[in-house]
Amino acid sequence: MAATEVLNGVNYFEGVEKLLEIWFTTSDGNHKSADLRRIPRAKLESLMKIVRCEIISFVKNEQIDAYVLSESSMFVSKRRFILKTCGTTTPLLCLEPLLLMAEQYAGFTEVEDLYYSRKNFKRPDLQVMPHQHFDQEVALLDTLFPDGAAYCLGAVNRDCWYLYTFNPLPHRLPTLPNPDEPDQTLEIMMTDLDPEIMSIFTKEECLNATEATKKAGIDKIIPNMIIDDFLFDPCGYSMNGVTKNICSDLEDGCYMTIHITPEPDFSYVSFETNIPSSSYKEIITNVLETFNPGKFTVTVFSNQLSPTKDTSKEVLFLNQLGDWQRRDVQQCSIKNYDLVYAFFCRFPS
Amino acid sequence: MAATEVLNGVNYFEGVEKLLEIWFTTSDGNHKSADLRRIPRAKLESLMKIVRCEIISFVKNEQIDAYVLSESSMFVSKRRFILKTCGTTTPLLCLEPLLLMAEQYAGFTEVEDLYYSRKNFKRPDLQVMPHQHFDQEVALLDTLFPDGAAYCLGAVNRDCWYLYTFNPLPHRLPTLPNPDEPDQTLEIMMTDLDPEIMSIFTKEECLNATEATKKAGIDKIIPNMIIDDFLFDPCGYSMNGVTKNICSDLEDGCYMTIHITPEPDFSYVSFETNIPSSSYKEIITNVLETFNPGKFTVTVFSNQLSPTKDTSKEVLFLNQLGDWQRRDVQQCSIKNYDLVYAFFCRFPS
């Protein structure tokens, strides 16, 4: 979503993000006194240097520190770390220093769950090691997490979504509750977007991020969010939202994040939230109406305690959703989580 | 399942099969007068030369011609062609000549559905082009079927199962009924098998295939089958079964096939059938009790008209099945078919 880079003489920006989510714990499962937010800002900044990006904005509520980055976003809460970076960033290179910082500053000695995921890149050839191929990423992750499992959902030779997950088996962490809190994540990754809508996210059409957020209707997708938005020059947009602490307990600590690469030749928009909902149909519909993509991928993770567990995924099993026809749908069980992946194209494509 | 090959000085045989299944039709969807069984035997033999194997036995019923091959099996019925070959065979190389033969001798001008699948090889390095890597196989298939989709179910970096499928969209074949007959396939791919059971499938322990079939209890897995079995020298076993025409209409034209690579260092057994059943639990349990594997992969395909549609897959969603713990389960929709993939390991592994 940052301004276009010129790489090897190519005018291209890879909007597709690499998404890393880590849940930490301690060896005895007691993590009351540990907190990732004790990692000093300077340390987070040095971590972002390794990833090849930087912090450009910050907002927080009681549960979550939300950072807008030059390439996407970072969310730090008590025991969950989320890093989502686009372009030619290298998030997997920060894993080892991150694990050390989590121990040294935050008091976490164990990874309870790790998820690394991304859509297939449009231009993998422009990525740098170890992100040029999923096999490369898996090889690196396998050296750090010997029990990790790598999946590819969707069509390997068309649009697909890669996931690496490390969920130590119960015998590795004997006292771990299973699961101990509701959790869910909805992601929508859109390509071939409406050029008129995309033009909102340029300095030519909007003076600043606030104007773009309002004009596109982003503030209405999920209400009651503290919004931290950024409009790049000459184009590109990022926003983080964290729930205002007036919400229900269930919604406390929730976030949403949107990143937009508006250039017509490689337009890309991503939406992500962990807000609980008994049906994601309304949010998905809001997002599709806001951005009007030609194609989109949806993923929903939900654990057994999540209110989204049963109904949120139903919409993905529809052959048709508004103007879009489903091309692929897959379901997968990962430890305590159900995962649904679906890919839709505008009909007729 | 054939005798061990010595390849590049390595004493190894790849039991894992490459499985090709093609359903043919005509451009107007009317295929009453077409029949794949009109392809002359000599032409099938020349096809097997390209695949690097040969026909060694034959049995038939009214619906299906079943061939035991030097490397696994081939089933030819009116409009469905199934080729399942292990070792270092090259089934994808026979696609172009097969499509020509289907047109020239059988009267079929169109592929209605194509499935190419296999488990990950234990020794991909010993395979020959284009079977050394799934990407290679996909690249070849993509040149023939531009709308084909490639999937990988299970963990890419551990045990997984590859599938390439070509199912022309309705607009390509406008008059095609959708679907026009019940269809289902159950496959069980087993590794790390019980050495005592495996020793049955050697010339040392059994004089001939009939003895091995009885001793192992293979004839009891699905009763009422005409069995064509073969015991290789010094070891290895193959069998095809086709339903006796005393069965119900539903079971007419059904087959089963088992292939066994008994060597302890790389033991592998595959089981496959298209017999309809409202629950596959009994068949799966029979197969597991017969062969006692350390690990196994199950796949179930069923279309909307199949009696197995709703209940056959339930067993795969159990965390535990007898002595085996489920490690992976995935579900996928492919045209008219539901596909379930599951991978189990003996507990504790």
XYZ file of C-alpha atoms in Angstrom:
698
model
C 0.000 0.000 0.000
C 3.062 2.252 0.156
C 3.973 4.230 -2.938
C 5.067 2.209 -5.941
C 8.616 0.971 -5.822
C 10.801 0.763 -8.882
C 12.511 -2.606 -8.542
C 14.880 -3.914 -11.206
C 13.434 -1.232 -13.470
C 9.887 -2.540 -12.929
C 7.166 -0.150 -11.818
C 5.391 -2.508 -9.471
C 4.278 -2.790 -5.866
C 3.315 -6.103 -4.268
C 0.261 -5.325 -2.147
C -0.082 -8.949 -1.020
C 0.995 -9.153 2.627
C 2.978 -11.713 4.546
C 1.061 -12.236 7.786
C 2.721 -13.539 10.930
C 0.695 -14.196 14.091
C 2.304 -15.631 17.210
C 0.688 -16.518 20.537
C 3.213 -16.758 23.357
C 3.115 -18.618 26.655
C 5.505 -19.795 29.363
C 6.774 -23.318 29.990
C 4.343 -23.791 32.921
C 1.419 -22.181 31.014
C 1.218 -19.378 33.615
C 1.609 -16.062 31.812
C -0.098 -13.635 34.194
C 2.992 -11.511 34.734
C 4.238 -11.594 31.130
C 3.359 -8.917 28.542
C 4.689 -8.351 25.022
C 3.938 -4.626 25.359
C 6.963 -4.394 27.691
C 9.253 -4.771 24.662
C 10.759 -1.249 24.321
C 9.770 0.815 21.279
C 13.421 1.073 20.198
C 13.596 -2.733 20.111
C 10.458 -2.914 17.946
C 12.035 -0.324 15.655
C 15.187 -2.381 15.303
C 13.013 -5.423 14.564
C 11.266 -3.499 11.761
C 14.667 -2.643 10.245
C 15.296 -6.379 9.805
C 11.869 -6.650 8.159
C 12.732 -3.707 5.851
C 10.018 -1.318 6.996
C 9.373 1.245 9.741
C 6.753 2.418 12.223
C 4.894 5.530 10.992
C 1.913 5.815 13.339
C 0.565 4.408 16.612
C -2.734 4.074 18.451
C -3.763 1.902 21.401
C -6.549 0.811 23.670
C -6.337 -1.159 26.916
C -5.788 -4.478 25.169
C -3.805 -3.706 22.056
C -0.993 -1.522 20.670
C -1.608 -0.904 16.956
C 1.174 0.358 14.687
C 0.833 1.558 11.110
C 4.015 0.635 9.246
C 5.525 1.987 6.053
C 4.483 -1.429 4.701
C 1.201 -2.374 6.479
C 0.684 -3.016 10.226
C 1.771 -4.501 13.544
C -0.458 -5.328 16.533
C 1.011 -6.098 19.931
C -1.169 -7.277 22.793
C -0.390 -9.119 26.044
C 0.558 -12.426 24.485
C -0.299 -12.090 20.789
C 2.021 -10.536 18.207
C 0.733 -9.785 14.690
C 2.975 -8.514 11.910
C 1.470 -7.917 8.477
C 3.817 -6.522 5.851
C 3.580 -6.051 2.096
C 6.027 -5.014 -0.637
C 9.386 -6.760 -0.510
C 9.605 -6.939 3.274
C 11.198 -9.932 5.025
C 9.155 -10.677 8.173
C 10.484 -14.219 8.609
C 13.973 -12.827 9.169
C 12.796 -11.155 12.391
C 11.607 -14.387 14.025
C 14.739 -15.273 15.956
C 15.315 -11.762 17.396
C 11.574 -11.513 18.177
C 11.613 -14.768 20.170
C 14.627 -13.478 22.126
C 12.926 -10.137 22.862
C 9.733 -11.907 23.968
C 11.805 -13.799 26.514
C 14.128 -10.992 27.582
C 11.607 -8.130 27.898
C 8.158 -9.725 28.050
C 8.753 -12.914 30.054
C 7.522 -15.379 27.409
C 9.619 -18.493 26.897
C 7.380 -20.543 24.591
C 5.486 -20.229 21.343
C 2.010 -21.647 21.890
C 0.788 -21.140 18.312
C 2.326 -19.644 15.217
C 0.640 -18.867 11.895
C 2.433 -17.537 8.851
C 0.223 -16.991 5.835
C -0.028 -15.152 2.558
C -1.828 -15.161 -0.750
C 0.264 -16.113 -3.778
C 2.298 -13.097 -4.939
C 1.522 -11.526 -8.300
C 5.264 -11.088 -8.902
C 7.200 -13.620 -6.766
C 10.266 -12.916 -8.896
C 10.545 -9.446 -7.324
C 10.636 -10.789 -3.742
C 13.868 -11.276 -1.814
C 15.076 -14.353 0.096
C 13.435 -16.216 1.828
C 10.166 -15.006 0.319
C 10.622 -15.895 -3.355
C 8.870 -19.235 -3.012
C 6.720 -20.857 -0.320
C 9.183 -23.786 -0.238
C 11.907 -21.288 0.775
C 9.754 -19.863 3.539
C 8.857 -23.362 4.758
C 12.524 -24.419 4.780
C 13.383 -21.443 7.021
C 10.396 -22.008 9.336
C 11.182 -25.751 9.571
C 14.631 -24.935 10.975
C 12.991 -22.984 13.829
C 9.847 -25.103 14.379
C 10.555 -28.772 13.676
C 6.900 -29.832 14.092
C 5.468 -27.133 11.835
C 3.022 -27.975 9.050
C 2.742 -26.177 5.717
C -0.486 -26.025 3.707
C -1.626 -24.597 0.421
C -5.338 -23.865 0.119
C -6.884 -23.128 -3.257
C -5.417 -23.897 -6.663
C -1.599 -24.009 -6.560
C -1.454 -23.028 -10.253
C -3.962 -20.143 -10.005
C -5.089 -18.161 -6.939
C -4.106 -19.787 -3.673
C -3.225 -19.055 -0.078
C -0.275 -20.484 1.835
C -0.266 -21.234 5.543
C 2.482 -22.444 7.830
C 1.405 -23.356 11.318
C 3.250 -24.480 14.409
C 1.048 -25.720 17.240
C 3.123 -27.729 19.691
C 1.357 -30.954 20.588
C -0.109 -31.223 24.116
C 2.781 -33.419 25.330
C 5.166 -30.562 24.588
C 3.252 -28.088 26.767
C 1.420 -30.325 29.233
C -0.424 -27.700 31.291
C -1.831 -25.734 28.391
C -5.579 -25.056 28.476
C -7.169 -26.074 25.226
C -8.437 -23.455 24.109
C -8.633 -20.882 26.919
C -10.295 -17.940 25.131
C -12.574 -17.385 22.137
C -10.669 -16.366 19.027
C -11.483 -15.769 15.367
C -10.003 -13.968 12.385
C -11.639 -12.907 9.146
C -9.437 -11.944 6.206
C -10.552 -10.712 2.791
C -7.908 -10.291 0.079
C -9.160 -8.497 -3.024
C -7.689 -7.950 -6.490
C -8.850 -6.293 -9.748
C -10.598 -3.515 -7.898
C -12.912 -0.808 -9.158
C -10.586 1.968 -10.523
C -13.006 4.732 -9.497
C -12.965 3.579 -5.890
C -9.197 3.083 -6.010
C -8.659 6.678 -7.148
C -9.926 7.803 -3.706
C -6.677 6.492 -2.246
C -4.423 8.967 -4.091
C -3.191 12.407 -3.043
C -4.688 13.658 -6.292
C -8.226 12.957 -5.115
C -7.916 13.237 -1.314
C -5.996 15.709 0.808
C -5.459 13.293 3.651
C -6.330 9.880 5.080
C -9.336 11.121 7.054
C -10.951 12.336 3.837
C -10.235 9.024 2.056
C -11.582 6.991 5.003
C -14.862 8.955 4.980
C -15.243 9.142 1.202
C -14.793 5.391 0.776
C -17.010 4.577 3.766
C -14.285 2.659 5.588
C -15.419 4.120 8.932
C -18.804 2.431 8.435
C -17.569 -1.131 7.818
C -17.208 -1.838 11.554
C -18.454 1.032 13.756
C -17.025 2.069 17.155
C -13.381 1.807 16.187
C -10.562 4.211 17.067
C -9.154 4.737 13.576
C -5.499 5.414 12.756
C -5.260 5.980 8.996
C -2.499 7.028 6.624
C -2.581 8.189 2.983
C 0.715 7.673 1.165
C 2.188 10.040 -1.416
C 1.400 9.805 -4.312
C -0.982 6.927 -3.517
C -1.671 4.009 -1.188
C -3.585 3.781 2.060
C -3.349 1.971 5.407
C -5.622 1.985 8.420
C -5.721 0.290 11.798
C -8.799 0.309 13.985
C -9.029 -0.797 17.615
C -12.294 -1.070 19.516
C -13.238 1.817 21.780
C -13.340 0.489 25.332
C -17.072 1.141 25.511
C -17.749 -2.124 23.725
C -18.818 -5.424 25.232
C -16.206 -7.621 26.930
C -16.292 -9.856 23.896
C -15.266 -7.028 21.584
C -12.555 -5.636 23.852
C -9.139 -5.967 22.284
C -10.522 -6.287 18.792
C -8.846 -4.767 15.774
C -9.445 -4.225 12.105
C -6.923 -3.301 9.454
C -7.148 -2.308 5.792
C -4.333 -1.826 3.285
C -4.797 -0.512 -0.215
C -2.543 -0.616 -3.274
C -4.671 1.425 -5.716
C -2.636 1.307 -8.954
C -4.864 -0.146 -11.720
C -2.200 -2.565 -13.023
C -1.789 -4.282 -9.653
C -4.626 -3.075 -7.443
C -4.946 -4.962 -4.161
C -6.941 -4.393 -0.975
C -6.784 -6.444 2.202
C -9.203 -6.392 5.113
C -8.685 -8.197 8.410
C -10.487 -8.251 11.744
C -10.780 -10.456 14.813
C -14.152 -9.033 15.826
C -16.482 -11.811 17.008
C -19.729 -12.195 15.106
C -22.338 -14.883 14.821
C -22.369 -14.169 11.091
C -19.645 -12.634 8.975
C -22.037 -12.186 6.063
C -22.757 -8.545 6.910
C -19.092 -7.586 7.296
C -18.100 -9.433 4.116
C -20.933 -7.732 2.209
C -19.922 -4.308 3.594
C -16.324 -4.859 2.510
C -17.321 -6.033 -0.990
C -19.660 -3.049 -1.458
C -16.968 -0.663 -0.245
C -14.240 -1.897 -2.616
C -16.016 -3.783 -5.453
C -13.247 -6.272 -6.329
C -13.067 -8.432 -9.461
C -11.780 -11.371 -7.406
C -11.399 -12.051 -3.716
C -10.161 -14.640 -1.274
C -11.774 -15.048 2.159
C -10.340 -16.960 5.091
C -12.058 -17.496 8.437
C -10.301 -18.996 11.464
C -12.416 -19.759 14.527
C -11.761 -21.820 17.621
C -14.288 -23.864 19.583
C -15.068 -21.038 22.015
C -15.672 -18.473 19.289
C -19.232 -17.225 18.698
C -18.427 -17.328 14.969
C -17.744 -21.063 15.179
C -20.911 -22.372 13.588
C -22.501 -19.773 11.381
C -19.804 -17.362 10.261
C -18.533 -19.650 7.580
C -21.848 -20.603 6.028
C -21.640 -17.739 3.584
C -18.467 -19.206 2.102
C -20.312 -22.380 1.170
C -22.685 -20.451 -1.081
C -22.069 -20.962 -4.798
C -22.797 -17.309 -5.320
C -22.387 -14.236 -3.138
C -23.870 -11.083 -4.680
C -22.184 -10.600 -8.060
C -19.460 -13.093 -7.275
C -19.290 -16.782 -8.087
C -17.347 -19.157 -5.874
C -14.502 -20.950 -7.621
C -12.903 -22.763 -4.716
C -13.806 -23.640 -1.153
C -11.770 -25.675 1.313
C -12.111 -26.470 4.979
C -9.362 -27.552 7.299
C -8.934 -28.385 11.013
C -5.869 -26.978 12.716
C -5.492 -27.798 16.412
C -8.382 -25.947 18.104
C -9.263 -24.005 14.976
C -11.573 -24.512 12.038
C -10.339 -22.794 8.931
C -12.392 -22.044 5.832
C -10.855 -20.747 2.632
C -12.917 -19.559 -0.336
C -12.111 -17.827 -3.595
C -14.677 -15.865 -5.620
C -14.661 -14.206 -9.072
C -17.078 -11.686 -10.486
C -19.630 -13.441 -12.687
C -19.318 -13.622 -15.624
C -15.549 -13.333 -15.353
C 4.108 -53.573 -5.874
C 6.376 -55.137 -8.481
C 9.679 -56.605 -7.378
C 12.224 -54.135 -6.056
C 14.087 -52.207 -8.715
C 17.720 -51.259 -8.387
C 17.825 -47.646 -9.549
C 21.059 -45.665 -9.516
C 22.418 -48.325 -7.206
C 19.538 -47.822 -4.737
C 17.483 -50.809 -3.625
C 14.120 -49.096 -3.562
C 10.632 -49.404 -5.009
C 8.144 -46.531 -4.995
C 4.812 -48.121 -4.104
C 2.996 -44.775 -4.232
C 0.846 -44.702 -7.372
C 0.090 -41.992 -9.867
C -3.661 -42.183 -10.443
C -5.292 -40.868 -13.602
C -9.073 -40.951 -14.031
C -10.739 -39.519 -17.121
C -14.456 -39.296 -17.951
C -15.086 -38.812 -21.653
C -18.034 -37.344 -23.510
C -18.872 -35.958 -26.952
C -19.299 -32.336 -27.963
C -23.112 -32.675 -27.955
C -23.145 -34.660 -24.690
C -24.671 -37.675 -26.434
C -22.361 -40.629 -25.926
C -24.711 -43.577 -26.390
C -22.783 -45.049 -29.292
C -19.296 -44.366 -27.930
C -17.334 -46.906 -25.860
C -13.714 -46.856 -24.662
C -13.668 -50.661 -24.680
C -13.524 -50.476 -28.480
C -9.882 -49.367 -28.247
C -7.973 -52.456 -29.518
C -5.846 -54.372 -27.016
C -2.721 -53.776 -29.120
C -3.336 -50.020 -28.823
C -3.653 -50.271 -25.032
C -0.412 -52.254 -24.992
C 1.385 -49.557 -26.968
C -0.033 -46.987 -24.539
C 1.417 -48.943 -21.590
C 4.845 -48.936 -23.292
C 4.799 -45.126 -23.128
C 3.873 -45.408 -19.432
C 6.772 -47.878 -18.903
C 4.711 -50.881 -17.792
C 2.762 -53.773 -19.327
C -0.491 -55.694 -19.050
C -0.070 -58.980 -17.158
C -3.639 -60.102 -16.427
C -7.245 -59.322 -17.375
C -10.749 -59.879 -16.025
C -14.059 -58.237 -16.919
C -17.747 -57.978 -16.175
C -20.484 -56.326 -18.239
C -19.487 -52.806 -17.193
C -15.735 -52.860 -16.782
C -12.506 -54.266 -18.240
C -9.943 -54.643 -15.439
C -6.245 -55.065 -16.214
C -3.498 -55.978 -13.763
C -0.315 -54.241 -14.886
C 3.341 -54.937 -14.116
C 2.996 -51.689 -12.118
C -0.565 -51.628 -10.676
C -3.854 -51.467 -12.633
C -6.001 -50.110 -15.455
C -9.815 -50.059 -15.606
C -11.648 -49.314 -18.826
C -15.412 -48.893 -18.895
C -17.778 -47.262 -21.396
C -16.691 -43.686 -20.783
C -14.339 -43.841 -17.797
C -10.633 -44.633 -18.047
C -8.602 -45.296 -14.887
C -4.844 -45.805 -14.926
C -3.046 -46.362 -11.633
C 0.678 -46.982 -11.865
C 3.480 -47.140 -9.301
C 7.284 -47.365 -9.500
C 8.901 -44.993 -11.961
C 6.125 -45.134 -14.541
C 5.155 -42.068 -16.588
C 1.358 -42.055 -17.000
C 1.121 -38.375 -17.927
C 3.131 -39.059 -21.073
C 0.305 -41.235 -22.432
C -2.336 -38.490 -22.254
C -2.035 -37.163 -25.785
C -2.060 -40.597 -27.485
C -4.916 -41.688 -25.190
C -7.080 -38.706 -26.173
C -6.424 -39.525 -29.842
C -7.360 -43.199 -29.335
C -10.534 -42.241 -27.463
C -11.579 -40.208 -30.486
C -10.383 -42.572 -33.227
C -11.576 -45.900 -31.788
C -14.159 -45.082 -29.122
C -15.972 -42.029 -30.526
C -15.235 -39.636 -27.670
C -14.187 -36.116 -28.623
C -14.241 -34.374 -25.232
C -12.869 -34.767 -21.737
C -15.728 -34.165 -19.308
C -13.661 -34.564 -16.125
C -10.049 -35.409 -15.454
C -8.403 -36.196 -12.125
C -4.718 -36.832 -11.653
C -3.676 -37.540 -8.081
C -0.967 -39.066 -5.963
C 0.437 -39.116 -2.457
C 3.831 -37.456 -2.009
C 6.590 -39.858 -3.107
C 8.977 -41.226 -0.507
C 11.837 -40.821 -3.001
C 10.892 -38.161 -5.602
C 14.556 -38.003 -6.622
C 14.240 -41.488 -8.180
C 11.313 -40.501 -10.427
C 11.723 -39.542 -14.082
C 10.381 -36.486 -15.930
C 7.674 -35.177 -15.598
C 7.059 -36.896 -12.275
C 9.938 -35.575 -10.167
C 7.912 -32.703 -8.733
C 4.211 -31.835 -8.673
C 5.068 -28.485 -10.319
C 6.491 -30.443 -13.279
C 3.352 -32.548 -13.552
C 1.159 -29.432 -13.321
C 3.184 -27.651 -16.006
C 2.633 -30.580 -18.404
C -1.090 -30.869 -17.565
C -1.548 -27.090 -17.949
C -0.315 -27.301 -21.545
C -3.101 -29.813 -22.319
C -5.890 -28.440 -20.092
C -5.681 -24.655 -19.807
C -8.485 -24.438 -17.207
C -7.092 -27.148 -14.932
C -6.663 -26.567 -11.203
C -3.929 -28.059 -9.021
C -4.366 -28.681 -5.296
C -2.283 -30.006 -2.466
C -4.199 -31.447 0.495
C -2.451 -32.142 3.767
C 0.890 -30.761 4.927
C 3.149 -29.884 1.972
C 6.251 -30.441 4.142
C 5.107 -33.786 5.604
C 2.494 -36.259 4.296
C 0.285 -34.796 1.601
C -1.748 -35.667 -1.462
C -1.660 -33.860 -4.788
C -4.630 -33.473 -7.112
C -4.922 -31.945 -10.551
C -8.419 -31.616 -11.894
C -9.862 -30.439 -15.163
C -13.625 -29.953 -15.191
C -14.640 -27.797 -18.138
C -17.103 -25.132 -17.056
C -20.726 -25.552 -18.193
C -20.311 -22.922 -20.930
C -17.675 -25.117 -22.567
C -20.011 -28.131 -22.757
C -23.479 -26.577 -22.723
C -25.649 -29.689 -22.925
C -23.876 -31.623 -20.213
C -26.120 -33.087 -17.485
C -24.814 -32.092 -14.116
C -24.219 -34.769 -12.649
C -25.940 -37.598 -14.541
C -25.028 -40.638 -12.434
C -24.043 -41.364 -8.831
C -20.282 -41.672 -8.376
C -17.890 -42.073 -5.457
C -14.334 -43.237 -4.840
C -12.676 -44.300 -1.614
C -8.886 -44.500 -1.482
C -6.717 -45.591 1.447
C -2.932 -45.204 1.137
C -0.992 -46.918 3.904
C 2.670 -46.812 4.957
C 4.761 -48.341 7.771
C 2.842 -51.593 7.635
C 2.929 -54.584 9.954
C 5.972 -56.674 8.793
C 4.270 -59.960 9.707
C 1.322 -59.173 7.462
C 3.646 -57.913 4.730
C 5.575 -61.206 4.704
C 2.415 -62.884 3.331
C 3.058 -61.062 0.057
C 6.346 -62.845 -0.708
C 7.034 -66.026 -2.678
C 8.827 -67.263 0.435
C 5.603 -67.410 2.425
C 2.962 -67.991 -0.260
C 3.044 -70.199 -3.327
C 0.734 -68.008 -5.351
C -1.589 -65.001 -5.278
C -4.708 -67.029 -4.379
C -3.005 -68.229 -1.210
C -1.902 -64.690 -0.277
C -5.384 -63.270 -0.952
C -6.984 -65.874 1.372
C -4.311 -65.764 4.066
C -4.481 -61.969 4.369
C -8.289 -61.919 4.223
C -8.381 -59.663 1.157
C -11.332 -61.625 -0.262
C -13.391 -60.649 2.785
C -12.893 -56.862 2.585
C -15.653 -56.458 -0.012
C -17.499 -59.729 -0.761
C -18.991 -60.748 -4.126
C -16.072 -59.651 -6.270
C -14.505 -61.507 -9.206
C -10.860 -61.395 -8.088
C -7.844 -61.227 -10.409
C -4.727 -61.345 -8.219
C -0.999 -61.573 -8.887
C 1.953 -62.376 -6.592
C 5.271 -61.006 -7.875
C 8.634 -62.780 -7.571
C 10.305 -62.425 -5.075
C 7.614 -60.195 -3.496
C 4.819 -57.714 -4.181
C 1.128 -58.188 -4.806
C -1.642 -56.716 -6.963
C -5.335 -57.493 -7.197
C -8.315 -56.178 -9.103
C -11.870 -57.034 -8.189
C -15.000 -56.348 -10.237
C -18.515 -56.945 -8.951
C -20.221 -60.187 -9.957
C -23.265 -59.275 -12.027
C -25.556 -60.694 -9.360
C -25.296 -57.458 -7.398
C -27.793 -54.630 -7.238
C -27.920 -52.114 -10.102
C -26.136 -49.661 -7.868
C -23.142 -51.936 -7.449
C -22.912 -52.942 -11.108
C -19.681 -51.773 -12.659
C -17.951 -51.421 -9.323
C -14.311 -52.269 -8.799
C -11.785 -52.589 -6.037
C -8.008 -52.715 -6.339
C -5.172 -53.372 -3.905
C -1.428 -53.014 -4.474
C 1.219 -54.055 -1.992
C 4.907 -53.189 -1.725
C 5.866 -55.382 1.256
C 9.559 -54.541 1.807
C 9.988 -53.342 5.429
C 12.116 -50.307 4.484
C 9.463 -48.862 2.178
C 6.279 -50.826 2.781
C 3.198 -49.364 1.099
C -0.329 -50.638 0.498
C -3.065 -48.915 -1.473
C -6.757 -49.741 -1.502
C -9.312 -48.189 -3.839
C -12.964 -48.828 -4.624
C -15.935 -47.042 -6.150
C -18.503 -49.224 -4.376
C -21.407 -47.108 -3.092
C -22.042 -47.240 0.628
C -23.992 -45.138 3.065
C -21.019 -45.475 5.419
C -17.425 -46.204 4.564
C -16.593 -46.851 8.221
C -16.937 -50.629 7.853
C -14.775 -50.851 4.724
C -12.120 -48.536 6.203
C -12.072 -50.587 9.411
C -11.798 -53.847 7.409
C -8.863 -52.463 5.433
C -7.064 -51.192 8.554
C -7.538 -54.520 10.342
C -6.306 -56.408 7.276
C -3.063 -54.417 6.859
C -2.411 -52.684 10.215
C -0.544 -49.596 8.923
C 1.503 -47.139 11.014
C 0.124 -44.222 8.999
C -2.569 -43.835 6.399
C -4.206 -41.288 4.129
C -7.890 -41.567 3.187
C -9.627 -39.691 0.401
C -13.337 -39.845 -0.395
C -14.854 -38.305 -3.528
C -18.654 -38.296 -3.816
C -21.028 -36.445 -6.109
C -24.482 -35.176 -5.240
C -26.246 -38.309 -6.493
C -24.004 -40.678 -4.534
C -25.491 -42.568 -1.564
C -22.184 -41.954 0.233
C -22.697 -38.192 -0.053
C -23.692 -37.420 3.510
C -22.485 -40.085 5.848
C -19.472 -41.778 4.287
C -17.120 -39.014 5.291
C -18.194 -38.629 8.897
C -15.620 -41.139 10.043
C -12.843 -38.907 8.712
C -13.926 -36.112 11.041
C -13.271 -38.254 14.106
C -10.166 -37.257 16.077
C -9.456 -40.905 16.616
C -10.237 -44.024 14.590
C -9.329 -47.260 16.392
C -5.624 -47.058 17.262
C -5.053 -44.135 14.923
C -5.093 -40.429 15.684
C -6.086 -37.933 13.009
C -3.369 -35.419 12.154
C -4.974 -33.621 9.233
C -8.403 -33.293 7.720
C -9.444 -31.133 4.779
C -12.605 -30.781 2.762
C -12.889 -29.391 -0.723
C -15.612 -28.844 -3.347
C -14.715 -29.747 -6.910
C -17.455 -29.216 -9.495
C -20.152 -31.765 -8.565
C -17.929 -33.542 -6.077
C -17.230 -33.257 -2.386
C -13.751 -34.373 -1.501
C -12.519 -35.229 1.987
C -8.854 -35.860 2.749
C -7.644 -37.163 6.110
C -4.306 -38.367 7.426
C -3.943 -40.615 10.488
C -0.971 -41.891 12.509
C -0.864 -44.714 15.034
C -1.116 -43.322 18.564
C 1.283 -42.789 20.229
C 3.388 -42.276 17.120
